[in-house]
Amino acid sequence: MPQHVTPLPPALSPSPSPSPAPAPASAPTSAELLDFVRRTAADQELVDSLPLDPEGRTWVRLDGPGGSEAWLIGWPPGTGTGWHDHAESLGAFATARGTLTENALAVRLPASGWKTLELADGLDRSRRLSEGTGRAFNRHHVHEVLNESPDTHAVSVHAYYPPLPLIRRFSRTGAVLRLEQVERPEDWQ
Ligand SMILES: [Fe+2]
């Protein structure tokens, strides 16, 4: 992610403990990530600590469970991610303030070897995630997330496992999806 990365404020650090937390027995499932993002979205103090900018999205990185990558993200009215996927990472997100819209494709895209694809009919899925609502997703999930409100900031919590190796970004014109860019962690950290 390009701009507005802010250091983790002390309020977001895990509480001190006398000994390090034990390593997880196994990788977190999407259900466990969903539980984490819902609980974190309900943490008013943490959610309120996110700096909000009327001009663009803001975010802070969080410690997700089991080595997952987690973010608290602020969305001014009218902002969105554009279409993208998360490669081999599964994940979850939950709305903490406002309402987000998720448009998703019910299809697995080929991993490589294409520049444009024509989508078949009936693959579009859309859902609105109001405050306190979350959803989990599996590997290869393709979506865009938007704050369609004309006047209300939204805040959400996201978690991915494994930590995102890359994001593929797409543009879309009607049924035609075009691969525009592959971003890697060094591009957004
Ligand atoms: Fe995403």
Tab-separated table of C-alpha atoms and ligand atoms in Angstrom:
chain	number	residue	atom	x	y	z
A	1	MET	CA	0.000	0.000	0.000
A	2	PRO	CA	1.508	3.323	-0.936
A	3	GLN	CA	0.873	6.267	1.374
A	4	HIS	CA	-0.392	7.049	4.843
A	5	VAL	CA	1.337	4.158	6.516
A	6	THR	CA	1.682	5.174	10.134
A	7	PRO	CA	3.674	3.420	12.805
A	8	LEU	CA	1.831	1.202	15.197
A	9	PRO	CA	0.830	3.452	18.113
A	10	PRO	CA	1.376	2.143	21.618
A	11	ALA	CA	-2.368	1.650	22.062
A	12	LEU	CA	-2.266	-0.994	19.345
A	13	SER	CA	0.568	-3.000	20.818
A	14	PRO	CA	-0.253	-6.289	22.463
A	15	SER	CA	-0.408	-6.133	26.240
A	16	PRO	CA	2.869	-6.979	27.874
A	17	SER	CA	3.131	-10.538	29.069
A	18	PRO	CA	5.800	-12.208	31.167
A	19	SER	CA	6.666	-14.740	28.489
A	20	PRO	CA	6.269	-14.845	24.707
A	21	ALA	CA	2.985	-16.216	23.443
A	22	PRO	CA	3.272	-19.836	22.331
A	23	ALA	CA	3.485	-20.400	18.605
A	24	PRO	CA	0.188	-21.433	17.046
A	25	ALA	CA	-0.260	-25.154	16.619
A	26	SER	CA	-1.436	-24.617	13.055
A	27	ALA	CA	-2.133	-21.924	10.507
A	28	PRO	CA	-5.244	-19.851	11.243
A	29	THR	CA	-8.387	-20.774	9.339
A	30	SER	CA	-10.599	-18.209	7.644
A	31	ALA	CA	-13.114	-18.751	10.473
A	32	GLU	CA	-10.448	-17.847	13.033
A	33	LEU	CA	-9.504	-14.762	11.027
A	34	LEU	CA	-13.162	-13.782	10.876
A	35	ASP	CA	-13.425	-14.142	14.633
A	36	PHE	CA	-10.330	-11.949	15.020
A	37	VAL	CA	-11.544	-9.175	12.690
A	38	ARG	CA	-14.976	-9.118	14.348
A	39	ARG	CA	-13.508	-8.893	17.830
A	40	THR	CA	-11.021	-6.249	16.745
A	41	ALA	CA	-13.731	-4.219	14.979
A	42	ALA	CA	-15.626	-4.172	18.285
A	43	ASP	CA	-12.618	-2.657	20.105
A	44	GLN	CA	-13.778	0.948	20.182
A	45	GLU	CA	-10.583	2.350	21.636
A	46	LEU	CA	-8.458	0.788	18.929
A	47	VAL	CA	-10.862	1.744	16.134
A	48	ASP	CA	-11.001	5.330	17.418
A	49	SER	CA	-7.189	5.503	17.448
A	50	LEU	CA	-7.001	5.258	13.634
A	51	PRO	CA	-6.152	8.641	12.098
A	52	LEU	CA	-8.786	9.566	9.503
A	53	ASP	CA	-8.050	11.636	6.412
A	54	PRO	CA	-10.901	13.063	4.310
A	55	GLU	CA	-8.621	12.902	1.247
A	56	GLY	CA	-7.715	9.232	1.250
A	57	ARG	CA	-7.574	5.903	2.972
A	58	THR	CA	-5.483	5.532	6.103
A	59	TRP	CA	-4.240	2.365	7.771
A	60	VAL	CA	-2.230	0.880	10.563
A	61	ARG	CA	-0.850	-2.621	10.658
A	62	LEU	CA	-2.009	-4.901	13.455
A	63	ASP	CA	-0.727	-8.177	14.819
A	64	GLY	CA	-3.044	-10.808	13.399
A	65	PRO	CA	-3.438	-14.237	14.995
A	66	GLY	CA	-1.102	-17.076	14.067
A	67	GLY	CA	1.283	-14.927	12.039
A	68	SER	CA	-1.450	-13.469	9.830
A	69	GLU	CA	-1.228	-9.994	8.305
A	70	ALA	CA	-3.830	-7.609	9.672
A	71	TRP	CA	-4.810	-4.012	8.999
A	72	LEU	CA	-7.114	-1.376	10.399
A	73	ILE	CA	-8.257	0.765	7.453
A	74	GLY	CA	-10.134	4.059	7.217
A	75	TRP	CA	-12.237	4.789	4.118
A	76	PRO	CA	-13.428	8.316	3.337
A	77	PRO	CA	-16.755	8.540	1.497
A	78	GLY	CA	-16.422	7.442	-2.120
A	79	THR	CA	-13.129	5.555	-1.807
A	80	GLY	CA	-12.473	1.963	-2.805
A	81	THR	CA	-9.791	-0.570	-3.564
A	82	GLY	CA	-10.445	-1.352	-7.202
A	83	TRP	CA	-10.613	-4.987	-8.319
A	84	HIS	CA	-7.864	-7.218	-6.953
A	85	ASP	CA	-7.135	-10.654	-5.566
A	86	HIS	CA	-4.871	-11.982	-2.823
A	87	ALA	CA	-3.248	-14.947	-4.567
A	88	GLU	CA	-2.878	-17.861	-2.156
A	89	SER	CA	-3.954	-15.983	0.953
A	90	LEU	CA	-7.289	-16.554	2.615
A	91	GLY	CA	-8.716	-13.889	4.846
A	92	ALA	CA	-11.552	-12.017	6.477
A	93	PHE	CA	-12.668	-8.480	7.074
A	94	ALA	CA	-15.249	-6.740	9.221
A	95	THR	CA	-16.728	-3.264	9.245
A	96	ALA	CA	-16.156	-1.329	12.447
A	97	ARG	CA	-17.736	2.019	11.441
A	98	GLY	CA	-20.060	2.925	8.610
A	99	THR	CA	-20.947	0.511	5.816
A	100	LEU	CA	-18.764	-1.077	3.152
A	101	THR	CA	-19.813	-2.662	-0.113
A	102	GLU	CA	-18.003	-5.698	-1.458
A	103	ASN	CA	-18.324	-6.658	-5.122
A	104	ALA	CA	-16.851	-10.106	-5.741
A	105	LEU	CA	-16.519	-12.622	-8.545
A	106	ALA	CA	-17.651	-16.197	-7.980
A	107	VAL	CA	-14.892	-17.616	-10.134
A	108	ARG	CA	-11.288	-18.678	-9.815
A	109	LEU	CA	-9.114	-16.738	-12.227
A	110	PRO	CA	-6.203	-18.452	-13.987
A	111	ALA	CA	-2.983	-17.908	-12.063
A	112	SER	CA	-0.999	-16.601	-15.020
A	113	GLY	CA	-0.740	-16.474	-18.768
A	114	TRP	CA	-3.499	-13.982	-19.453
A	115	LYS	CA	-3.930	-10.250	-19.819
A	116	THR	CA	-7.666	-9.926	-20.399
A	117	LEU	CA	-10.557	-12.237	-19.608
A	118	GLU	CA	-14.190	-12.074	-20.566
A	119	LEU	CA	-16.336	-12.967	-17.590
A	120	ALA	CA	-19.326	-15.236	-18.048
A	121	ASP	CA	-22.748	-14.025	-16.936
A	122	GLY	CA	-23.861	-14.586	-13.393
A	123	LEU	CA	-20.482	-14.377	-11.630
A	124	ASP	CA	-21.037	-11.064	-9.845
A	125	ARG	CA	-21.808	-11.056	-6.154
A	126	SER	CA	-22.440	-7.931	-4.123
A	127	ARG	CA	-22.952	-7.506	-0.416
A	128	ARG	CA	-23.152	-4.662	2.034
A	129	LEU	CA	-21.317	-4.999	5.304
A	130	SER	CA	-22.773	-2.750	7.967
A	131	GLU	CA	-21.131	-1.964	11.286
A	132	GLY	CA	-20.268	-5.143	13.154
A	133	THR	CA	-20.626	-7.340	10.068
A	134	GLY	CA	-17.777	-9.355	8.611
A	135	ARG	CA	-17.067	-11.992	6.019
A	136	ALA	CA	-14.382	-14.574	5.432
A	137	PHE	CA	-12.972	-15.539	2.056
A	138	ASN	CA	-10.907	-18.340	0.650
A	139	ARG	CA	-7.809	-18.424	-1.489
A	140	HIS	CA	-8.043	-16.767	-4.923
A	141	HIS	CA	-10.875	-14.486	-3.866
A	142	VAL	CA	-11.394	-11.625	-6.358
A	143	HIS	CA	-13.148	-8.501	-5.151
A	144	GLU	CA	-13.324	-4.767	-4.719
A	145	VAL	CA	-14.308	-3.026	-1.502
A	146	LEU	CA	-15.922	0.405	-1.496
A	147	ASN	CA	-17.343	2.976	0.857
A	148	GLU	CA	-20.307	4.157	-1.196
A	149	SER	CA	-21.597	6.535	1.445
A	150	PRO	CA	-21.721	10.168	0.278
A	151	ASP	CA	-20.916	11.521	3.722
A	152	THR	CA	-19.772	8.914	6.259
A	153	HIS	CA	-16.268	7.601	6.880
A	154	ALA	CA	-15.989	3.832	7.238
A	155	VAL	CA	-13.420	1.852	9.225
A	156	SER	CA	-12.706	-1.860	8.848
A	157	VAL	CA	-10.378	-4.591	10.053
A	158	HIS	CA	-8.734	-7.062	7.633
A	159	ALA	CA	-6.631	-10.181	8.156
A	160	TYR	CA	-4.855	-12.447	5.668
A	161	TYR	CA	-2.983	-15.704	5.971
A	162	PRO	CA	-0.373	-16.328	4.787
A	163	PRO	CA	0.734	-12.666	4.881
A	164	LEU	CA	0.076	-11.307	1.398
A	165	PRO	CA	2.792	-12.447	-1.024
A	166	LEU	CA	1.288	-10.271	-3.746
A	167	ILE	CA	-1.877	-8.559	-4.908
A	168	ARG	CA	-2.972	-8.628	-8.525
A	169	ARG	CA	-4.843	-5.505	-9.573
A	170	PHE	CA	-7.420	-5.526	-12.359
A	171	SER	CA	-9.448	-3.005	-14.283
A	172	ARG	CA	-12.882	-3.934	-15.439
A	173	THR	CA	-15.033	-2.724	-18.326
A	174	GLY	CA	-18.330	-4.555	-18.368
A	175	ALA	CA	-17.505	-8.246	-18.625
A	176	VAL	CA	-13.848	-7.692	-19.508
A	177	LEU	CA	-11.292	-7.976	-16.752
A	178	ARG	CA	-7.771	-6.792	-17.488
A	179	LEU	CA	-4.700	-7.543	-15.391
A	180	GLU	CA	-3.098	-4.158	-14.702
A	181	GLN	CA	-0.464	-4.655	-12.056
A	182	VAL	CA	1.096	-7.102	-9.660
A	183	GLU	CA	2.012	-5.531	-6.347
A	184	ARG	CA	4.373	-7.082	-3.864
A	185	PRO	CA	4.869	-6.265	-0.200
A	186	GLU	CA	7.748	-3.873	-0.895
A	187	ASP	CA	5.296	-1.762	-2.917
A	188	TRP	CA	3.006	-1.068	0.010
A	189	GLN	CA	5.155	-1.203	3.121
B	1	FE	FE	-8.932	-7.449	-0.797
